[in-house]
mmCIF file of C-alpha atoms and ligand atoms in Angstrom:
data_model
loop_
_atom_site.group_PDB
_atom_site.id
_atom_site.type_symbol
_atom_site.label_atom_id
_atom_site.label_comp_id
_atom_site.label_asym_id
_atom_site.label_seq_id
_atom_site.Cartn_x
_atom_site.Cartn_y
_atom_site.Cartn_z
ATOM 1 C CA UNK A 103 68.888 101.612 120.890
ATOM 2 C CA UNK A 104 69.560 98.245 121.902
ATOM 3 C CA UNK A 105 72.340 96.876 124.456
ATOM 4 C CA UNK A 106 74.009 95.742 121.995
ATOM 5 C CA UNK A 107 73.949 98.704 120.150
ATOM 6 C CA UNK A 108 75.352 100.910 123.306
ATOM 7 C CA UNK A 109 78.284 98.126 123.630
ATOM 8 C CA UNK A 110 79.323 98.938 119.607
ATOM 9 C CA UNK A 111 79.018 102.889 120.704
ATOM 10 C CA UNK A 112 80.959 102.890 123.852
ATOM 11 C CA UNK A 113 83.659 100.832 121.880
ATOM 12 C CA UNK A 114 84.064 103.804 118.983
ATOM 13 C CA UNK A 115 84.154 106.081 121.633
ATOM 14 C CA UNK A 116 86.865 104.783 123.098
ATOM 15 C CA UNK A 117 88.687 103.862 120.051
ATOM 16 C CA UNK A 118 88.242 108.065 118.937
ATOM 17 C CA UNK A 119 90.156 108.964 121.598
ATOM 18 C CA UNK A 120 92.633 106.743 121.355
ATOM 19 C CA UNK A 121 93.153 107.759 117.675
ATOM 20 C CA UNK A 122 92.644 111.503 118.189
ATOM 21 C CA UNK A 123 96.032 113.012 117.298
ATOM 22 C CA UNK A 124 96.205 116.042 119.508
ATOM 23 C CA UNK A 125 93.904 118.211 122.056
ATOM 24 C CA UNK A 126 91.925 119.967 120.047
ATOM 25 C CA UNK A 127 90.825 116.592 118.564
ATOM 26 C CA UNK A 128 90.405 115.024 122.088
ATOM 27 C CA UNK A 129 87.929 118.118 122.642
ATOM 28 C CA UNK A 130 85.920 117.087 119.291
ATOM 29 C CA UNK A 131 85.702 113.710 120.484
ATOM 30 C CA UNK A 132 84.212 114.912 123.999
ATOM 31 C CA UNK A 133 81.926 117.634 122.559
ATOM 32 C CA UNK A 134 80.422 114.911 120.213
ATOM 33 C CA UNK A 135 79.860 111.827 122.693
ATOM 34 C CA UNK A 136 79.483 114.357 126.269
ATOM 35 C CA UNK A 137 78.889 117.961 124.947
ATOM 36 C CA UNK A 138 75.123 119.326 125.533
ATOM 37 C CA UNK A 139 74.445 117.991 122.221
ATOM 38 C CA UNK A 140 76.200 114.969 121.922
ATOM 39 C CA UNK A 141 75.306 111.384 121.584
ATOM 40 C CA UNK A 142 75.312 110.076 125.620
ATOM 41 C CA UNK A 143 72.665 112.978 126.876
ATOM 42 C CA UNK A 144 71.102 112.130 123.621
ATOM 43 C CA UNK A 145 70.519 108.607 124.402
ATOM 44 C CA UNK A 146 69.695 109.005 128.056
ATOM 45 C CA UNK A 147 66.624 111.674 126.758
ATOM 46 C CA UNK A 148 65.293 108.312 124.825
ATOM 47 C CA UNK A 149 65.912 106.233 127.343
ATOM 48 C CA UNK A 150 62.153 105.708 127.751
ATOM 49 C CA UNK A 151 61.750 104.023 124.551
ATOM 50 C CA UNK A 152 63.919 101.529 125.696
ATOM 51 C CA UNK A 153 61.829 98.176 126.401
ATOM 52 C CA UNK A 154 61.198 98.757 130.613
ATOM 53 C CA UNK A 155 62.816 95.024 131.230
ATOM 54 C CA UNK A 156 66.285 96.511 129.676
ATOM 55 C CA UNK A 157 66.378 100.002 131.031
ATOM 56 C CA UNK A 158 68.213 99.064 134.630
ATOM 57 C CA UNK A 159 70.387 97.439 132.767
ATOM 58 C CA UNK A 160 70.860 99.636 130.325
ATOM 59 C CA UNK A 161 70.741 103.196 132.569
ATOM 60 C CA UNK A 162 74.068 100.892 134.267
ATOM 61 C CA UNK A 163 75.396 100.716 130.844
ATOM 62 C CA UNK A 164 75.301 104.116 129.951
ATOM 63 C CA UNK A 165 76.585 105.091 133.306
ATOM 64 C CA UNK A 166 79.516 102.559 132.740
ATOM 65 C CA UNK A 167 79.916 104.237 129.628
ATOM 66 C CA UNK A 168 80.383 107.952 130.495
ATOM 67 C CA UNK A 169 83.212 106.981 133.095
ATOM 68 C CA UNK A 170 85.507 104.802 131.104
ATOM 69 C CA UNK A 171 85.054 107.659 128.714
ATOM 70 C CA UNK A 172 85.703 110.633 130.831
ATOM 71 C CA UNK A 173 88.746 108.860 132.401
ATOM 72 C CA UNK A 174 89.920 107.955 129.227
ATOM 73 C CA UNK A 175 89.957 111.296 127.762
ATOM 74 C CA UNK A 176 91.059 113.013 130.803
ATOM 75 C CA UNK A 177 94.220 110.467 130.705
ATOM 76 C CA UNK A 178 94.653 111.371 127.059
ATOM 77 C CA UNK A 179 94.315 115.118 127.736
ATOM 78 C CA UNK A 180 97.200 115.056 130.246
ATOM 79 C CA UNK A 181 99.395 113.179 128.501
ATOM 80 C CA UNK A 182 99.266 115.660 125.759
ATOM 81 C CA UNK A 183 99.938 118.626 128.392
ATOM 82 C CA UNK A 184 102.576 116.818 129.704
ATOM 83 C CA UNK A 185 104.330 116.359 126.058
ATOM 84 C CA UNK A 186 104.142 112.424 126.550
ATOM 85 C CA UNK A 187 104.378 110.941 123.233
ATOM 86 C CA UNK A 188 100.819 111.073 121.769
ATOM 87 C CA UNK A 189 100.257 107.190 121.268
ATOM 88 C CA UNK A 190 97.479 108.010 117.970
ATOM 89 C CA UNK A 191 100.839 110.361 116.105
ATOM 90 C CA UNK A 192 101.964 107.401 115.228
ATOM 91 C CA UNK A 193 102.049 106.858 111.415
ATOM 92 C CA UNK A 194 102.907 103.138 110.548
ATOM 93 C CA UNK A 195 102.815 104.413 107.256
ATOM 94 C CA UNK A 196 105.855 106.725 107.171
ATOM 95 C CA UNK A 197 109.272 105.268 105.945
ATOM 96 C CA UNK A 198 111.643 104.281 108.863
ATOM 97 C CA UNK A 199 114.476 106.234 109.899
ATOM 98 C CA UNK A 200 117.314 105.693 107.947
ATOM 99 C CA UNK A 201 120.567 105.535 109.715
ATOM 100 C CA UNK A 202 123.792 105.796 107.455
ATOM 101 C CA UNK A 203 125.556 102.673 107.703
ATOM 102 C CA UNK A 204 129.251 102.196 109.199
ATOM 103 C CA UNK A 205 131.963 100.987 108.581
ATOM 104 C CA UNK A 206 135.080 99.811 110.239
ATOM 105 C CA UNK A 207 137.582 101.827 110.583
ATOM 106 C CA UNK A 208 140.828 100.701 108.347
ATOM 107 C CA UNK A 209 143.007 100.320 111.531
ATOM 108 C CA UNK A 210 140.474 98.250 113.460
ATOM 109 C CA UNK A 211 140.537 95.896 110.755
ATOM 110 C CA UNK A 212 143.990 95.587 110.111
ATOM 111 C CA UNK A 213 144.428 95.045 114.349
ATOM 112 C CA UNK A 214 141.509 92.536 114.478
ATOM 113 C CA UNK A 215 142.354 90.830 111.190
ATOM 114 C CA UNK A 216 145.749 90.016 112.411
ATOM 115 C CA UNK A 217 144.730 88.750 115.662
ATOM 116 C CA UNK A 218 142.740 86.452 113.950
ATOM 117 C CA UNK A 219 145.644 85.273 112.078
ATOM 118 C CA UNK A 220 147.787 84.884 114.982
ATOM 119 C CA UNK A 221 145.132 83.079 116.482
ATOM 120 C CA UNK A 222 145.195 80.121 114.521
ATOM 121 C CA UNK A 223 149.292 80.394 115.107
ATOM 122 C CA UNK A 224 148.721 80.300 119.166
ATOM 123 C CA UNK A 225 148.866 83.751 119.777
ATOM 124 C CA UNK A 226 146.789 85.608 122.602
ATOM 125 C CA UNK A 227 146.627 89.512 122.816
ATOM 126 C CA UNK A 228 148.200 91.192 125.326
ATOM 127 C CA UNK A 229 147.674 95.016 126.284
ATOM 128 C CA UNK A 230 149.678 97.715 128.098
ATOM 129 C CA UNK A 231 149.581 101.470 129.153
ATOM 130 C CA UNK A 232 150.269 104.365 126.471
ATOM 131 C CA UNK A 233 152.229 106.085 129.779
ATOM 132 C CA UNK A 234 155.516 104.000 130.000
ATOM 133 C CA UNK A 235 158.408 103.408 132.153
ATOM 134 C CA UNK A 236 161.690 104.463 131.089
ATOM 135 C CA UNK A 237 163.048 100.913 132.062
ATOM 136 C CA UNK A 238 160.173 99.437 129.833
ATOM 137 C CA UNK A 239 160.628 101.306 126.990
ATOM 138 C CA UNK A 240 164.226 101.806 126.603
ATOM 139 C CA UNK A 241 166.590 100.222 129.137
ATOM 140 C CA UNK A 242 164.770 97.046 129.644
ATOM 141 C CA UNK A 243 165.068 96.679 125.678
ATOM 142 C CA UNK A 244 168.656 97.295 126.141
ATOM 143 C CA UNK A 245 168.466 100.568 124.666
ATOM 144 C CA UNK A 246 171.768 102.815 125.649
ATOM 145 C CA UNK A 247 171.035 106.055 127.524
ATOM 146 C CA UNK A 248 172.869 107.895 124.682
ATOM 147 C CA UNK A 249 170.482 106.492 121.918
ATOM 148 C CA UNK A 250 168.664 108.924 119.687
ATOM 149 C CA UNK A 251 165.434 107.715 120.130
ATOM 150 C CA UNK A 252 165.754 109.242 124.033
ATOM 151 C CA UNK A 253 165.970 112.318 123.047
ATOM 152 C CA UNK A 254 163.279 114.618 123.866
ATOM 153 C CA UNK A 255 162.891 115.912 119.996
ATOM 154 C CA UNK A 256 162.052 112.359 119.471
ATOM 155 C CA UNK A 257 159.848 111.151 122.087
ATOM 156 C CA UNK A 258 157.019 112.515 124.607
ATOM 157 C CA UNK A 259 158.668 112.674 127.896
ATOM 158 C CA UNK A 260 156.066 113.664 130.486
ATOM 159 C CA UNK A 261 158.753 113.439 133.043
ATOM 160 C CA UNK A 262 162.177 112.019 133.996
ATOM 161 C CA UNK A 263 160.925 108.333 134.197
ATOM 162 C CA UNK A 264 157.449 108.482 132.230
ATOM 163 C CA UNK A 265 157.135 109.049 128.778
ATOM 164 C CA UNK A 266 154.044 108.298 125.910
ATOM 165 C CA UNK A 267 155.409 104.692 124.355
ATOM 166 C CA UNK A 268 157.537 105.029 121.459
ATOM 167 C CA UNK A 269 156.739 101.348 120.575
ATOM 168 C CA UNK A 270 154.499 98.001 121.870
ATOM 169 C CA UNK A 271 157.954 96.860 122.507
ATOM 170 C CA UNK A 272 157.625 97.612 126.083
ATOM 171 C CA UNK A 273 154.640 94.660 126.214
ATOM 172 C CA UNK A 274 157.886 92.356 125.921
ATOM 173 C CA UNK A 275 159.082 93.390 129.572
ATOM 174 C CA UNK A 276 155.757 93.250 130.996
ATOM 175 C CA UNK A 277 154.845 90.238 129.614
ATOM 176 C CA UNK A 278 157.423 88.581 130.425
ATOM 177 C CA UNK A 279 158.257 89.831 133.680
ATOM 178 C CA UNK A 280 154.322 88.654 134.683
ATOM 179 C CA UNK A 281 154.551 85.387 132.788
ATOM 180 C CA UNK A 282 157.123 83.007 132.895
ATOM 181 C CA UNK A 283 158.195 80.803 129.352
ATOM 182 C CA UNK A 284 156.874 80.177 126.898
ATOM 183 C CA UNK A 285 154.738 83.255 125.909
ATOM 184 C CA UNK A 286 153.150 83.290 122.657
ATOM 185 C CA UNK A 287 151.837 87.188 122.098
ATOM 186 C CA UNK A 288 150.721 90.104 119.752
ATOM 187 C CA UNK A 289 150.259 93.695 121.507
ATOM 188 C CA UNK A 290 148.275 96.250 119.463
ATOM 189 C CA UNK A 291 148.278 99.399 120.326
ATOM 190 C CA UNK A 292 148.761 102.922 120.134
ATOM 191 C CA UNK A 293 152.372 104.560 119.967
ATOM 192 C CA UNK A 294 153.995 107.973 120.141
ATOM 193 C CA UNK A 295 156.803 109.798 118.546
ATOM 194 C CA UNK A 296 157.465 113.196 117.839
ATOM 195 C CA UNK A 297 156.954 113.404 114.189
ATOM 196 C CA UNK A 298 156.328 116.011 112.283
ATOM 197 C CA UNK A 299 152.570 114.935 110.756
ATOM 198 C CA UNK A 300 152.774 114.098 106.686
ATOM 199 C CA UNK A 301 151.461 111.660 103.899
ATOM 200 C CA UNK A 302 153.205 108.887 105.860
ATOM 201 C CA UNK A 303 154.161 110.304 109.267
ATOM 202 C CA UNK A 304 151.788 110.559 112.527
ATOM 203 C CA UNK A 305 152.526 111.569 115.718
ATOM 204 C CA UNK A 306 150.289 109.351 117.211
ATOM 205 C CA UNK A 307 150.067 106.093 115.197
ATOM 206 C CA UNK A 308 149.862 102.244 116.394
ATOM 207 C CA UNK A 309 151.811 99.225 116.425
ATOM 208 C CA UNK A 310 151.492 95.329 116.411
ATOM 209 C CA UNK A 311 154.298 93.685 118.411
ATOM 210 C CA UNK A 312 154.702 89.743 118.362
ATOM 211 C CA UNK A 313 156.750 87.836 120.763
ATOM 212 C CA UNK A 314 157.355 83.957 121.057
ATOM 213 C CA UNK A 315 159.749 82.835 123.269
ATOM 214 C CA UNK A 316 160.356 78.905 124.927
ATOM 215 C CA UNK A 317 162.265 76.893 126.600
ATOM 216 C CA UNK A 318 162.704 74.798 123.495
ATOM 217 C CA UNK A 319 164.939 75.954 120.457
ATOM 218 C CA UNK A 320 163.199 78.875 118.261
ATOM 219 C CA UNK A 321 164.640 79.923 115.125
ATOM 220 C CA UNK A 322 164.971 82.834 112.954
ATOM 221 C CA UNK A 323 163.105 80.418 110.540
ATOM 222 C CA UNK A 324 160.161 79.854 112.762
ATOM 223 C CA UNK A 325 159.961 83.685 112.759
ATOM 224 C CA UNK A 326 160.639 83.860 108.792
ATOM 225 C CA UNK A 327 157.814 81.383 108.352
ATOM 226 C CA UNK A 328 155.454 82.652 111.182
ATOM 227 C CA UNK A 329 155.384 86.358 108.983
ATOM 228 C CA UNK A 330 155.649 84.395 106.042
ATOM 229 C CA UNK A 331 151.912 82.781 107.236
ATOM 230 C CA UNK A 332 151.141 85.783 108.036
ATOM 231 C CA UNK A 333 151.590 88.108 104.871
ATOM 232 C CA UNK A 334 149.920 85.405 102.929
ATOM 233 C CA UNK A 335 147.050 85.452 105.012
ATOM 234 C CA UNK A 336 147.044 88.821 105.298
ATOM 235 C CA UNK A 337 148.066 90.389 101.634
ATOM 236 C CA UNK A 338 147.206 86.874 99.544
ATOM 237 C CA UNK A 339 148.142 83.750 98.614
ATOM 238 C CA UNK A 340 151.127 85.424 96.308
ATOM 239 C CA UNK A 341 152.738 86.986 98.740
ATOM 240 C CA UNK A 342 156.328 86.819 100.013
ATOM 241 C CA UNK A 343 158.615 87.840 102.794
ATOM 242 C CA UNK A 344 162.278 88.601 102.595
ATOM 243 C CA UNK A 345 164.926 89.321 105.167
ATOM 244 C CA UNK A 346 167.377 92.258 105.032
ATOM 245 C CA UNK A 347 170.230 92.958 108.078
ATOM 246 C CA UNK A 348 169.203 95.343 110.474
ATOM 247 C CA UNK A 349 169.722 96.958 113.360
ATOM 248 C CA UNK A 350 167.687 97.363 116.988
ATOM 249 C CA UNK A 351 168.958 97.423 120.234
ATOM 250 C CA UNK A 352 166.643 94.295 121.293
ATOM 251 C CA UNK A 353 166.820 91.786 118.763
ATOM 252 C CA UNK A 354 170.238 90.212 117.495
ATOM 253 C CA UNK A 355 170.533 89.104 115.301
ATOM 254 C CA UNK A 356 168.035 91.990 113.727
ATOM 255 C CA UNK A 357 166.085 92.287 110.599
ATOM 256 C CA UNK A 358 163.884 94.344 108.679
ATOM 257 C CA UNK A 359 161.054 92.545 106.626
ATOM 258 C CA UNK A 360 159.776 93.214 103.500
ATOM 259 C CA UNK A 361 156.187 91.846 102.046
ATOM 260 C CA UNK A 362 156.589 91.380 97.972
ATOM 261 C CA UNK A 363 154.493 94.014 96.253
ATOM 262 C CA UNK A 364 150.929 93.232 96.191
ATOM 263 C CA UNK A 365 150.313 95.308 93.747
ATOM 264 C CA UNK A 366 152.741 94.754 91.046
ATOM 265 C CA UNK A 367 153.289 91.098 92.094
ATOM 266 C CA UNK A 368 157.205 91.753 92.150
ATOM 267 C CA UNK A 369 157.633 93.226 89.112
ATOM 268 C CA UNK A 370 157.796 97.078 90.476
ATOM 269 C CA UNK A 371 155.317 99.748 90.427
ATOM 270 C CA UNK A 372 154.728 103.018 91.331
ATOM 271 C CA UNK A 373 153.646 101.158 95.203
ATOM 272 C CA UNK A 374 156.658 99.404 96.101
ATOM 273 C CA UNK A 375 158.650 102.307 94.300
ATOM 274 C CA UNK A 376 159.952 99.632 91.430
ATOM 275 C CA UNK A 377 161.681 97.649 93.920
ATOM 276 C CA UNK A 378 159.042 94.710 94.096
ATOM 277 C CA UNK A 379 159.582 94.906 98.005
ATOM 278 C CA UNK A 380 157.188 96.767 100.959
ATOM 279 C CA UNK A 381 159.227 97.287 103.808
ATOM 280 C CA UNK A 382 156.939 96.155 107.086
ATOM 281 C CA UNK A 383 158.287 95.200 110.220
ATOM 282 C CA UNK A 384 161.184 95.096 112.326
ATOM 283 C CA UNK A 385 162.421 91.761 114.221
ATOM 284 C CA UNK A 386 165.135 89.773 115.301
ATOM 285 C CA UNK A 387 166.047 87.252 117.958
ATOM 286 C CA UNK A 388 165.343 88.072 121.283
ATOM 287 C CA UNK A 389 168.774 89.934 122.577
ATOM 288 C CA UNK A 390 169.913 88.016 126.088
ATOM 289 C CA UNK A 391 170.187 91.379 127.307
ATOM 290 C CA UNK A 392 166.832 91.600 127.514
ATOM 291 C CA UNK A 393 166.550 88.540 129.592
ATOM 292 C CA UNK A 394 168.379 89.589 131.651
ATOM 293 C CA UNK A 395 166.998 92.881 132.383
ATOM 294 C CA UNK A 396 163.549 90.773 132.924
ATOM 295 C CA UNK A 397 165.303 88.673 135.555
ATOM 296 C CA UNK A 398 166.209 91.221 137.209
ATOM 297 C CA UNK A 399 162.785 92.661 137.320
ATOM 298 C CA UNK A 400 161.406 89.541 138.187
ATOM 299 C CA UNK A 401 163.891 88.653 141.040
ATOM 300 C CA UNK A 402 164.477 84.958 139.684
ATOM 301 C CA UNK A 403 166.109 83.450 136.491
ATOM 302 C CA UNK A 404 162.851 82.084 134.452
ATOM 303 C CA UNK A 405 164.528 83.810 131.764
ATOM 304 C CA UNK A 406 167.796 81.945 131.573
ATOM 305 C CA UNK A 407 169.782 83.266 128.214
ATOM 306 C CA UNK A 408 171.257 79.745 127.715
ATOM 307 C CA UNK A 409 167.718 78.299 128.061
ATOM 308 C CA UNK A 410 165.426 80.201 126.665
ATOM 309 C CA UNK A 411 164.978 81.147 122.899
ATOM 310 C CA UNK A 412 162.785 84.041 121.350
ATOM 311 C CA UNK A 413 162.113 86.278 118.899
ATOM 312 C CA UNK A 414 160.350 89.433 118.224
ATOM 313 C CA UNK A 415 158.450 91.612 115.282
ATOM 314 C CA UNK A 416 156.911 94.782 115.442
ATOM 315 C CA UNK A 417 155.026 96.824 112.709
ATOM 316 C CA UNK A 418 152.926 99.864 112.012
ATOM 317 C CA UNK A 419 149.180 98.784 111.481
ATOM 318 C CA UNK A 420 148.713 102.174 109.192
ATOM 319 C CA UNK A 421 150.941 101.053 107.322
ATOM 320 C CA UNK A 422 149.966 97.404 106.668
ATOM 321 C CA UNK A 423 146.192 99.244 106.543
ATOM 322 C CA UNK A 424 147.484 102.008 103.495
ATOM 323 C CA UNK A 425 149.665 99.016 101.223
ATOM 324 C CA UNK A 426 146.924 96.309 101.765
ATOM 325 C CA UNK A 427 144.161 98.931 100.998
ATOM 326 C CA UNK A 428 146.134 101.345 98.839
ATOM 327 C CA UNK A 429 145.586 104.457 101.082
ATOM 328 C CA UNK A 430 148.577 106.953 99.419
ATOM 329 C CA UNK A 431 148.146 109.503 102.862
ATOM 330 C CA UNK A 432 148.171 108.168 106.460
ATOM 331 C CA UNK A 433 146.282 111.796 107.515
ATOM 332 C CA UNK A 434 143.227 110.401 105.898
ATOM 333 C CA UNK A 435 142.920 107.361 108.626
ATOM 334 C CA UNK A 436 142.195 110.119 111.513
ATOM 335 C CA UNK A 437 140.350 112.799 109.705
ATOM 336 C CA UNK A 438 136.870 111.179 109.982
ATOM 337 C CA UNK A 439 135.181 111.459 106.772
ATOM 338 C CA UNK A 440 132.862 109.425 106.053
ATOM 339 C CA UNK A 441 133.148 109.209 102.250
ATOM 340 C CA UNK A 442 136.612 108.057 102.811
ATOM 341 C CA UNK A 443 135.938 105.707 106.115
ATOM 342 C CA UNK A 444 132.561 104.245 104.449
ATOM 343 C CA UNK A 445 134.501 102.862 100.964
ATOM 344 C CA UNK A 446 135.177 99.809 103.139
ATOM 345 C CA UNK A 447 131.577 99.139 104.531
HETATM 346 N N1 LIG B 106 159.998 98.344 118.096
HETATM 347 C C1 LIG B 106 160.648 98.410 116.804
HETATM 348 C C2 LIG B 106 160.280 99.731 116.151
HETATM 349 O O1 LIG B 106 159.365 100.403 116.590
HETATM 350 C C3 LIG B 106 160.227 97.257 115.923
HETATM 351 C C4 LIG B 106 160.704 95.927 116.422
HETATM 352 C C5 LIG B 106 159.916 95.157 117.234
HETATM 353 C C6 LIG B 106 161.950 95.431 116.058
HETATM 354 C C7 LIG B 106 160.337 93.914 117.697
HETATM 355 C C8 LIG B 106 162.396 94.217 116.501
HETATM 356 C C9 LIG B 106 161.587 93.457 117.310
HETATM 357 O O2 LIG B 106 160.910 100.142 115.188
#
């Protein structure tokens, strides 16, 4: 055997037990190459046929040889005691692991969709707590003690003062008690009420609230076109808003809007229930009540009702998610299957 021909040897050596899958092949690959009968004591019983010039050189060689493989198997055989990943298991010819693909969920899309759109308008996003203040979420908003939406069959009271938010209205107070004018917001976010759960009522559901107010004169037309832009962008081109009288203790004047049917185009359908109309949102003109309830708060008068103009909308993103993407059962949105959440990968 020639140098040269040891060098080739104690390279497929090496490369066996790097490729040997488990112990019991690890011990194959030592009983062939160190084993009584295997190739290295083999070779070192002919060494003297090696030319006498080469055979320092090549006794080295040999020498060299039976260490890197000992340590190399003894490496390999620990590893595999130890349950470390056996490197030569690998099979590059397997198919990958195939992970089901996601999909957003309906009212992530809906929330980040809009924010986009309100984006372009000048909107930013502004957050606050489920667990609300009293004075947030009803008195600030101008909302009489005696109001039915107090009561404790309607709302999550967790004590005399706290409570689970009925509505992103409260964002309003915050907002603009930590921000003087103008502000220029949407708040999504989760809400709570104490519904009974159905096709189209959740106990736990979420809201988009918008507020705009300035120190310049806004308009219940700059609101009318703002969710005009909006439904548009949101529904399609063909889509319309209307107006109707309303009533909240926050906004006056208050309305409720209605998107055109998407579905029927107007005309009336089984969707808008023949009327043409969607009822979506609630909003109004910013009530100087509620100005005044945030100067107080603030301790100054940033929020002067003769000043300052604003108004406000506030809608249910389930229900923009089940018109826009015909959902007929809100329950379906927060039961987690995939072959309903996936349809809108
Ligand atoms: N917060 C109201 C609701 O939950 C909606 C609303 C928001 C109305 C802003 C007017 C202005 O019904």
């Amino acid at each position: 055997m020639t140098l040269a021909e040891l060098d080739s040897q104690q390279a497929a050596s090496l490369a066996e037990v790097t490729a040997a899958a488990d112990a019991a092949a690890l011990e194959q690959v030592r009983i062939k190459y160190l084993g009584r009968n295997g190739l290295l004591p083999a070779i070192i019983k002919q060494m003297k046929e090696v030319p006498a010039a080469d055979r320092p050189e090549f006794g080295k060689r040999v020498q060299a040889w039976r260490a890197a493989l000992e340590s190399a198997l003894a490496e390999r055989v620990a590893d595999a005691a130890t349950g470390k990943k056996e490197r030569a298991a690998f099979d590059c010819t397997l198919p990958g692991r195939w992970f089901a693909p996601g999909a957003k969920h309906p009212v992530s899309r809906v929330i980040e969709e809009t924010a986009a759109i309100f984006g372009r308008l000048g909107f930013t996003v502004a957050d606050g707590p489920d667990i609300e203040t009293r004075f947030n979420n009803f008195t600030a908003l101008n909302t009489p003690a005696h109001h039915p939406s107090m009561d404790a069959s309607d709302t999550f009271w967790l004590t005399d003062d706290r409570l689970l938010r009925t509505q992103t209205s409260p964002v309003q107070i915050r907002v603009m008690t930590s921000h003087t004018p103008p502000v220029r917001i949407i708040t999504p976010g989760r809400t709570y009420r104490r519904d009974t759960t159905d096709a189209t009522h959740s106990a736990n559901f979420h809201q988009i609230e918008g507020l705009y107010v300035d120190t310049k004169p806004v308009s219940l037309a700059d609101l009318k076109s703002t969710l005009a832009y909006y439904a548009r962008e949101m529904m399609g081109a063909e889509a319309g808003v209307r107006f109707r009288p309303h009533f909240f203790p926050f906004t006056e004047p208050s309305v409720e809007v209605d998107f055109s049917c998407h579905v029927c185009g107007g005309k009336g359908c089984r969707v808008c229930k023949m009327s043409g109309w969607i009822e979506i949102a609630g909003a109004g003109m910013v009530d100087p009540r509620v100005y005044e309830h945030v100067n107080q708060a603030r301790g100054d008068h940033a929020y002067d009702p003769a000043t300052v103009y604003g108004y406000a909308f506030g809608f249910g993103v389930e229900r923009i998610a089940m018109v826009k993407y015909g959902i007929p059962d809100i329950r379906w949105l927060y039961e987690n299957d995939v072959r309903f959440l996936s349809q809108l990968a």
